[in-house]
Structures are given as C-alpha cells and as structure tokens.
Tab-separated table of C-alpha atoms in Angstrom:
chain	number	residue	atom	x	y	z
A	94	MET	CA	13.162	25.004	10.450
A	95	ALA	CA	14.762	22.122	10.674
A	96	GLU	CA	17.427	21.889	13.091
A	97	THR	CA	20.780	21.764	11.504
A	98	MET	CA	22.592	18.225	11.878
A	99	THR	CA	25.632	16.980	10.910
A	100	PRO	CA	26.511	13.633	9.443
A	101	LYS	CA	28.200	12.403	12.435
A	102	GLU	CA	25.276	13.972	14.256
A	103	LEU	CA	22.631	12.421	12.697
A	104	ILE	CA	25.088	8.733	12.854
A	105	ALA	CA	25.874	9.985	16.799
A	106	LYS	CA	22.075	10.175	16.729
A	107	CYS	CA	20.878	6.974	14.867
A	108	SER	CA	23.789	5.294	16.786
A	109	LYS	CA	21.951	6.074	19.789
A	110	LEU	CA	18.134	4.905	18.681
A	111	LYS	CA	20.016	1.790	17.939
A	112	SER	CA	21.677	1.104	21.288
A	113	GLY	CA	18.086	0.862	23.642
A	114	TRP	CA	17.482	-2.275	21.498
A	115	GLY	CA	19.721	-3.835	22.245
A	116	THR	CA	17.981	-6.852	25.152
A	117	ARG	CA	15.643	-7.192	22.215
A	118	ASN	CA	17.908	-8.043	19.404
A	119	LYS	CA	19.897	-9.688	21.833
A	120	LYS	CA	16.669	-12.008	22.029
A	121	ILE	CA	15.632	-12.220	18.442
A	122	LYS	CA	19.089	-13.450	17.748
A	123	GLU	CA	18.518	-15.933	20.233
A	124	TRP	CA	15.204	-16.614	18.976
A	125	TYR	CA	16.361	-16.988	14.775
A	126	ASP	CA	19.447	-19.332	16.180
A	127	ILE	CA	16.305	-22.243	17.510
A	128	LEU	CA	14.668	-21.094	13.084
A	129	THR	CA	17.580	-21.893	11.737
A	130	LEU	CA	18.203	-24.882	13.670
A	131	LYS	CA	21.855	-24.533	14.794
A	132	ASP	CA	22.848	-27.610	16.244
A	133	GLU	CA	24.273	-25.905	19.598
A	134	LEU	CA	24.769	-29.093	21.332
A	135	LYS	CA	27.517	-30.253	18.765
A	136	GLN	CA	30.508	-31.793	19.689
A	137	GLU	CA	33.467	-33.323	18.032
A	138	GLY	CA	33.653	-37.203	17.958
A	139	MET	CA	29.193	-36.885	19.435
A	140	GLU	CA	26.179	-37.708	17.898
A	141	SER	CA	23.717	-34.041	18.747
A	142	VAL	CA	20.454	-33.531	17.554
A	143	THR	CA	17.996	-31.084	16.796
A	144	SER	CA	14.425	-31.228	17.036
A	145	THR	CA	12.995	-29.499	13.173
A	146	ASP	CA	9.461	-28.488	15.444
A	147	PRO	CA	10.164	-25.551	16.211
A	148	ARG	CA	10.450	-24.361	12.109
A	149	ALA	CA	8.104	-26.433	11.483
A	150	GLY	CA	5.379	-24.103	13.697
A	151	TYR	CA	7.090	-21.187	11.775
A	152	ASN	CA	6.733	-22.998	8.561
A	153	LEU	CA	2.812	-23.321	9.194
A	154	GLY	CA	2.110	-20.422	11.028
A	155	LYS	CA	3.344	-18.583	7.655
A	156	HIS	CA	1.499	-20.733	5.093
A	157	LEU	CA	-1.498	-19.604	7.233
A	158	MET	CA	-1.169	-16.292	7.281
A	159	THR	CA	-0.477	-16.304	3.994
A	160	SER	CA	-2.587	-18.932	1.867
A	161	SER	CA	-5.988	-16.418	2.216
A	162	THR	CA	-7.176	-14.213	0.114
A	163	ILE	CA	-6.848	-10.090	1.963
A	164	ALA	CA	-10.783	-8.822	0.718
A	165	HIS	CA	-11.271	-5.264	0.334
A	166	ARG	CA	-13.829	-4.378	1.285
A	167	ILE	CA	-16.154	-1.553	2.226
A	168	PRO	CA	-19.052	-1.429	3.874
A	169	THR	CA	-21.711	0.189	1.502
A	170	GLU	CA	-25.477	0.086	4.403
A	171	ASP	CA	-26.119	2.849	4.408
A	172	LEU	CA	-24.325	4.300	0.525
A	173	THR	CA	-26.234	5.765	-2.333
A	174	ASP	CA	-26.066	3.453	-4.606
A	175	ALA	CA	-23.974	5.960	-7.179
A	176	GLU	CA	-21.817	6.176	-3.396
A	177	VAL	CA	-21.747	2.097	-3.741
A	178	THR	CA	-20.702	2.239	-7.274
A	179	ALA	CA	-17.467	4.010	-6.208
A	180	THR	CA	-16.389	2.469	-3.998
A	181	SER	CA	-16.943	-0.804	-5.813
A	182	TYR	CA	-13.932	1.412	-8.119
A	183	LEU	CA	-11.641	1.481	-4.657
A	184	GLU	CA	-11.954	-1.595	-3.405
A	185	THR	CA	-10.519	-2.764	-7.362
A	186	PHE	CA	-8.370	-0.104	-6.810
A	187	VAL	CA	-6.931	-1.087	-3.979
A	188	THR	CA	-6.587	-4.505	-4.189
A	189	GLN	CA	-4.749	-3.310	-6.910
A	190	ARG	CA	-2.157	-1.628	-5.060
A	191	TRP	CA	-1.209	-4.707	-3.074
A	192	ALA	CA	-0.774	-6.483	-6.774
A	193	ASP	CA	1.519	-4.542	-7.704
A	194	GLU	CA	3.647	-4.446	-4.483
A	195	GLU	CA	3.527	-8.043	-4.312
A	196	LYS	CA	4.848	-8.230	-8.357
A	197	ARG	CA	7.591	-5.655	-7.239
A	198	TYR	CA	9.178	-7.659	-4.015
A	199	ARG	CA	8.965	-10.754	-6.430
A	200	GLN	CA	10.805	-9.001	-9.164
A	201	MET	CA	13.717	-7.233	-6.119
A	202	GLY	CA	13.554	-11.012	-5.530
A	203	ARG	CA	12.086	-10.549	-2.075
A	204	GLN	CA	9.650	-13.600	-0.860
A	205	GLY	CA	6.901	-11.250	-2.063
A	206	PHE	CA	5.049	-8.390	0.621
A	207	ASN	CA	3.022	-10.265	1.895
A	208	GLY	CA	5.177	-13.205	3.229
A	209	GLU	CA	8.727	-10.979	4.066
A	210	LEU	CA	6.160	-9.072	6.536
A	211	VAL	CA	4.458	-12.544	8.309
A	212	GLY	CA	7.992	-14.453	8.137
A	213	LEU	CA	9.974	-10.631	10.137
A	214	MET	CA	6.815	-11.190	12.009
A	215	LEU	CA	6.822	-14.208	13.529
A	216	ALA	CA	10.127	-14.712	13.559
A	217	THR	CA	10.793	-11.046	15.686
A	218	GLY	CA	7.440	-10.751	17.383
A	219	TRP	CA	8.228	-6.921	15.382
A	220	VAL	CA	6.556	-5.573	12.187
A	221	ALA	CA	7.301	-2.851	10.929
A	222	ILE	CA	6.258	-0.975	8.267
A	223	PHE	CA	7.565	2.043	5.464
A	224	SER	CA	4.601	4.049	3.580
A	225	MET	CA	4.658	6.707	1.587
A	226	VAL	CA	2.465	8.628	-0.960
A	227	GLU	CA	3.286	10.403	-3.743
A	228	GLU	CA	1.890	12.115	-6.701
A	229	ASP	CA	2.067	9.665	-9.179
A	230	ARG	CA	2.097	6.333	-6.037
A	231	ILE	CA	1.149	3.950	-3.765
A	232	TRP	CA	3.997	2.569	-2.284
A	233	SER	CA	5.230	0.419	0.681
A	234	GLU	CA	8.335	-1.267	2.422
A	235	VAL	CA	8.974	-3.485	4.105
A	236	TRP	CA	12.211	-3.172	6.792
A	237	ASN	CA	13.497	-5.618	9.116
A	238	PRO	CA	12.613	-5.300	12.936
A	239	PHE	CA	15.863	-6.293	13.570
A	240	GLN	CA	17.339	-3.340	11.999
A	241	VAL	CA	14.313	-1.015	13.231
A	242	TYR	CA	14.489	1.514	16.505
A	243	PRO	CA	12.131	3.150	17.382
A	244	GLU	CA	11.233	6.144	20.180
A	245	PHE	CA	7.898	5.664	22.018
A	246	GLY	CA	6.351	9.512	23.339
A	247	TYR	CA	2.983	8.552	24.719
A	248	ASP	CA	1.392	9.133	22.152
A	249	GLY	CA	2.509	7.788	19.506
A	250	MET	CA	5.998	7.954	18.232
A	251	VAL	CA	8.260	9.908	18.528
A	252	GLU	CA	11.646	9.126	15.992
A	253	VAL	CA	13.084	6.389	15.084
A	254	SER	CA	15.843	4.644	13.299
A	255	ASN	CA	16.920	2.473	10.681
A	256	ILE	CA	20.193	1.112	10.059
A	257	TYR	CA	21.072	-1.570	7.530
A	258	PRO	CA	24.459	-1.913	5.092
A	259	MET	CA	25.168	-1.624	1.396
A	260	THR	CA	27.236	-3.689	-0.781
A	261	PRO	CA	28.773	-0.695	-3.110
A	262	SER	CA	27.111	-1.300	-6.655
A	263	VAL	CA	23.853	-1.415	-4.429
A	264	ALA	CA	25.003	1.514	-2.297
A	265	ASN	CA	26.178	3.874	-5.807
A	266	ARG	CA	22.880	2.047	-7.454
A	267	LYS	CA	20.851	3.969	-5.344
A	268	VAL	CA	23.116	7.024	-5.068
A	269	LYS	CA	22.559	7.134	-8.434
A	270	VAL	CA	18.683	6.461	-8.413
A	271	MET	CA	17.575	8.887	-5.239
A	272	GLU	CA	20.229	11.386	-8.132
A	273	TRP	CA	22.430	12.249	-4.469
A	274	THR	CA	25.431	13.524	-4.760
A	275	VAL	CA	28.471	12.524	-3.492
A	276	LYS	CA	32.260	13.189	-2.955
A	277	ASN	CA	33.035	9.323	-4.561
A	278	LEU	CA	31.887	6.033	-6.060
A	279	PHE	CA	31.239	3.463	-3.042
A	280	THR	CA	34.470	0.840	-2.889
A	281	HIS	CA	33.139	-1.016	0.154
A	282	ASN	CA	30.548	-1.742	1.893
A	283	VAL	CA	29.522	0.818	3.782
A	284	ASN	CA	25.540	1.429	6.323
A	285	LEU	CA	22.804	3.239	4.939
A	286	TYR	CA	20.836	5.834	8.199
A	287	ASN	CA	17.079	7.059	7.420
A	288	TYR	CA	16.367	8.797	9.999
A	289	TRP	CA	12.580	10.253	11.170
A	290	GLY	CA	11.232	12.248	13.538
A	291	PHE	CA	9.607	15.269	14.793
A	292	ASP	CA	11.501	19.606	14.615
A	293	ASP	CA	11.164	21.559	17.881
A	294	ASP	CA	8.715	23.250	15.306
A	295	GLY	CA	6.412	19.644	16.274
A	296	ASP	CA	6.811	19.069	12.560
A	297	VAL	CA	8.592	16.125	10.687
A	298	VAL	CA	11.373	15.960	9.598
A	299	ASN	CA	13.734	13.323	7.259
A	300	GLY	CA	17.405	13.160	7.400
A	301	ILE	CA	19.570	10.706	5.346
A	302	VAL	CA	23.597	9.880	5.894
A	303	LEU	CA	25.059	6.994	3.064
A	304	GLY	CA	28.706	5.313	5.120
A	305	GLU	CA	29.944	9.221	5.924
A	306	GLU	CA	28.131	11.313	3.625
A	307	GLY	CA	24.861	13.495	4.101
A	308	VAL	CA	23.126	11.902	1.236
A	309	LYS	CA	19.719	14.328	2.353
A	310	PRO	CA	19.716	16.912	5.080
A	311	LEU	CA	17.518	16.512	7.956
A	312	ILE	CA	14.506	18.361	6.326
A	313	LYS	CA	10.899	19.064	7.015
A	314	GLU	CA	8.708	16.832	5.038
A	315	PRO	CA	4.854	19.296	4.880
A	316	ALA	CA	2.334	16.773	3.392
A	317	LEU	CA	3.860	14.866	6.759
A	318	SER	CA	3.672	17.337	8.562
A	319	LYS	CA	-0.255	18.281	8.452
A	320	LEU	CA	-0.763	14.915	8.978
A	321	GLY	CA	0.997	14.948	11.853
A	322	ILE	CA	2.741	11.482	11.825
A	323	LEU	CA	5.533	10.101	11.318
A	324	PRO	CA	5.958	7.509	7.345
A	325	VAL	CA	6.806	4.471	9.807
A	326	PHE	CA	4.531	1.853	11.038
A	327	THR	CA	6.254	-0.289	13.541
A	328	SER	CA	5.281	-1.626	17.167
A	329	PRO	CA	5.493	-5.618	18.790
A	330	VAL	CA	3.234	-8.925	18.013
A	331	GLY	CA	2.485	-10.549	20.898
A	332	GLY	CA	4.665	-11.121	24.384
A	333	LEU	CA	4.844	-8.950	26.789
A	334	PRO	CA	2.448	-5.472	27.605
A	335	ASP	CA	4.768	-4.572	30.868
A	336	ARG	CA	7.569	-1.981	29.487
A	337	GLY	CA	10.040	-1.541	32.193
A	338	ALA	CA	8.027	-0.623	34.998
A	339	ILE	CA	7.364	-4.545	35.946
A	340	THR	CA	9.673	-6.479	35.028
A	341	GLY	CA	13.103	-3.406	34.826
A	342	GLY	CA	15.274	-3.263	32.765
A	343	LYS	CA	14.724	-7.158	30.442
A	344	TRP	CA	11.261	-6.424	29.543
A	345	GLN	CA	12.688	-5.316	25.899
A	346	GLU	CA	13.113	-9.391	26.278
A	347	HIS	CA	8.668	-10.170	26.654
A	348	PHE	CA	7.790	-6.867	24.856
A	349	GLY	CA	7.068	-8.395	21.417
A	350	GLU	CA	7.560	-12.908	20.752
A	351	SER	CA	8.330	-14.426	18.210
A	352	ILE	CA	6.345	-17.239	17.884
A	353	ILE	CA	8.779	-20.014	19.284
A	354	ALA	CA	9.442	-17.324	22.278
A	355	VAL	CA	7.539	-19.370	24.686
A	356	PRO	CA	8.565	-23.217	23.606
A	357	ALA	CA	12.520	-21.941	23.607
A	358	GLU	CA	13.112	-23.368	26.374
A	359	LEU	CA	11.672	-26.170	26.278
A	360	SER	CA	12.866	-27.090	22.301
A	361	LYS	CA	16.900	-27.004	23.530
A	362	ILE	CA	15.220	-29.537	26.753
A	363	TYR	CA	15.069	-31.686	24.036
A	364	ASN	CA	17.344	-31.083	22.014
A	365	LYS	CA	19.421	-32.328	24.748
A	366	MET	CA	16.781	-35.792	25.785
A	367	LEU	CA	17.129	-36.964	21.568
A	368	SER	CA	21.415	-36.240	21.462
A	369	PHE	CA	21.959	-37.983	24.493
A	370	THR	CA	18.912	-41.363	23.416
A	371	GLN	CA	22.054	-40.580	20.105
A	372	GLN	CA	24.516	-40.962	21.712
A	373	ALA	CA	22.798	-44.063	24.352
A	374	VAL	CA	22.141	-45.583	20.788
A	375	ARG	CA	25.033	-45.374	19.656
C-alpha cells in the first residue's frame, strides 16, 4: 500500500526537497538578472551602462535551437515493405502530436513548447518536462526548473517535487477541471505542491496539495509502476560533472549552467568599464 501522508506532511516533504536546491536557485537568479539586463551600477545622478551582449547571445542561441524543423524518422534498413509503410504512419503521428502541443501552448498564452523548453534551458542550465500517456491523448508539459526539486539516486531520480504559486481564479479553475474537492473556493494566492516518488513497495506514487488542502492523496500509479520510472524528466544541461566530491557544498553552482554562466563575471566588469567611460565623458 502507498504510504499514508497528511497534507502538512506532504508539504513538508516537498519543502525539504526544495531546500536542497537553494544554491542552484540562487545562481539561476543571478544569471536571470544578467539576461534581463538589470542595472547593478545604477546610482542617483550618475550614468551607468548595461551591455546587451548577454541577451543578444541568448536570443541567438534560442533562434538557432528553435528555427530548424525536427524530423521524426524511424530507421528502415532492416524492415519489410509493409513495416516501412507502418513507420511512415508513426512518423506522421509523432509529428502531428508535437504540432498539437505547440498549438496547445499558444492557446494558453505561452511561447510554444519548443520555445519555452529551449528558453528555460538556456537561461537556467536545466531542463524539466512532465510527460504522460493517457487513453485519449499523449501530452507533455514544460516545467520551470527553478520550481522543480529532484532527488537523484545511482539508478536515476527517486523523488521530485514541483512547487508553484496560483492566483485564486487559476486555482479555482484547476479544481474544477481536475474535479478536485475543496472546502471553500480560494480567495487568495496559494501554492500547489506536486510530489512524485516511490513507496516502500517500489511503486510510483503521486500526491498533490493545493494551499493546505490535500486534493489528491498519495496513491499508487499502477501504469507507471510497471515501467518503474517517474513521469518527470529533469537534468542539468552543460556545466561541470562534479556533485560535491571535488567542490564541496558549492557544486550546484556549476552543475547545470546558463548560456551566460561562463562570461557572467566578465560581463559585469565590462559594464563597469562602460559606465566609468560614460561618467568620464559626461
């Protein structure tokens, strides 16, 4: 049986996972400040300059990674004519599924599946995707790595939490769509705590708390238990491989790096030089 867990206990479990990634998230904030061209040298009555080079590099990288068409191809060298015909159908099916995901994202006011995935990957140095196959559809969701807190074992991810805020209208709509039961409609911002992991039997379990209400108790997921994997795919992109053996507690600063991680300090120095020059010619 799945472990019994109260909403407070599930929140505590999710929050504990979050606390383990504080160093990473602090670094992501620093990188994002550079990408948003935050003026760190701004002073009253003084000129300051912020170079746009980091943002231009990010925009170029995103364009190069999203402008090409992704071709879904199945190797056909050892297949019969009938099997080749079947692979053509599968290739078309997969291509259409991704096209549907792009359309769904645009309808939600988002940048598009590929655009959001690549943008977050370049900005944070991490990728996080939730993917699920259901009876009537195959769908995936890009999660912001800043809000995803995994725990890795030697054979892969063993648990993960996704924590993010919701406005009252969004939370109440979520309750309606998911057919959850809550005591009262929400009138203030709330956090959603989504936990995935394995129970003592080795089965996949999932539980969700919205605000302080357990809208989905921690239950087994039979289909995923047969596969033996969690439906969340998250990992670092770029960076250095060490996980603490060499660098100690600061390993998260380099375990997954933004596109501007390496030139970040140089960019700050360059901004100082530009600002000093601007002040000198005032």
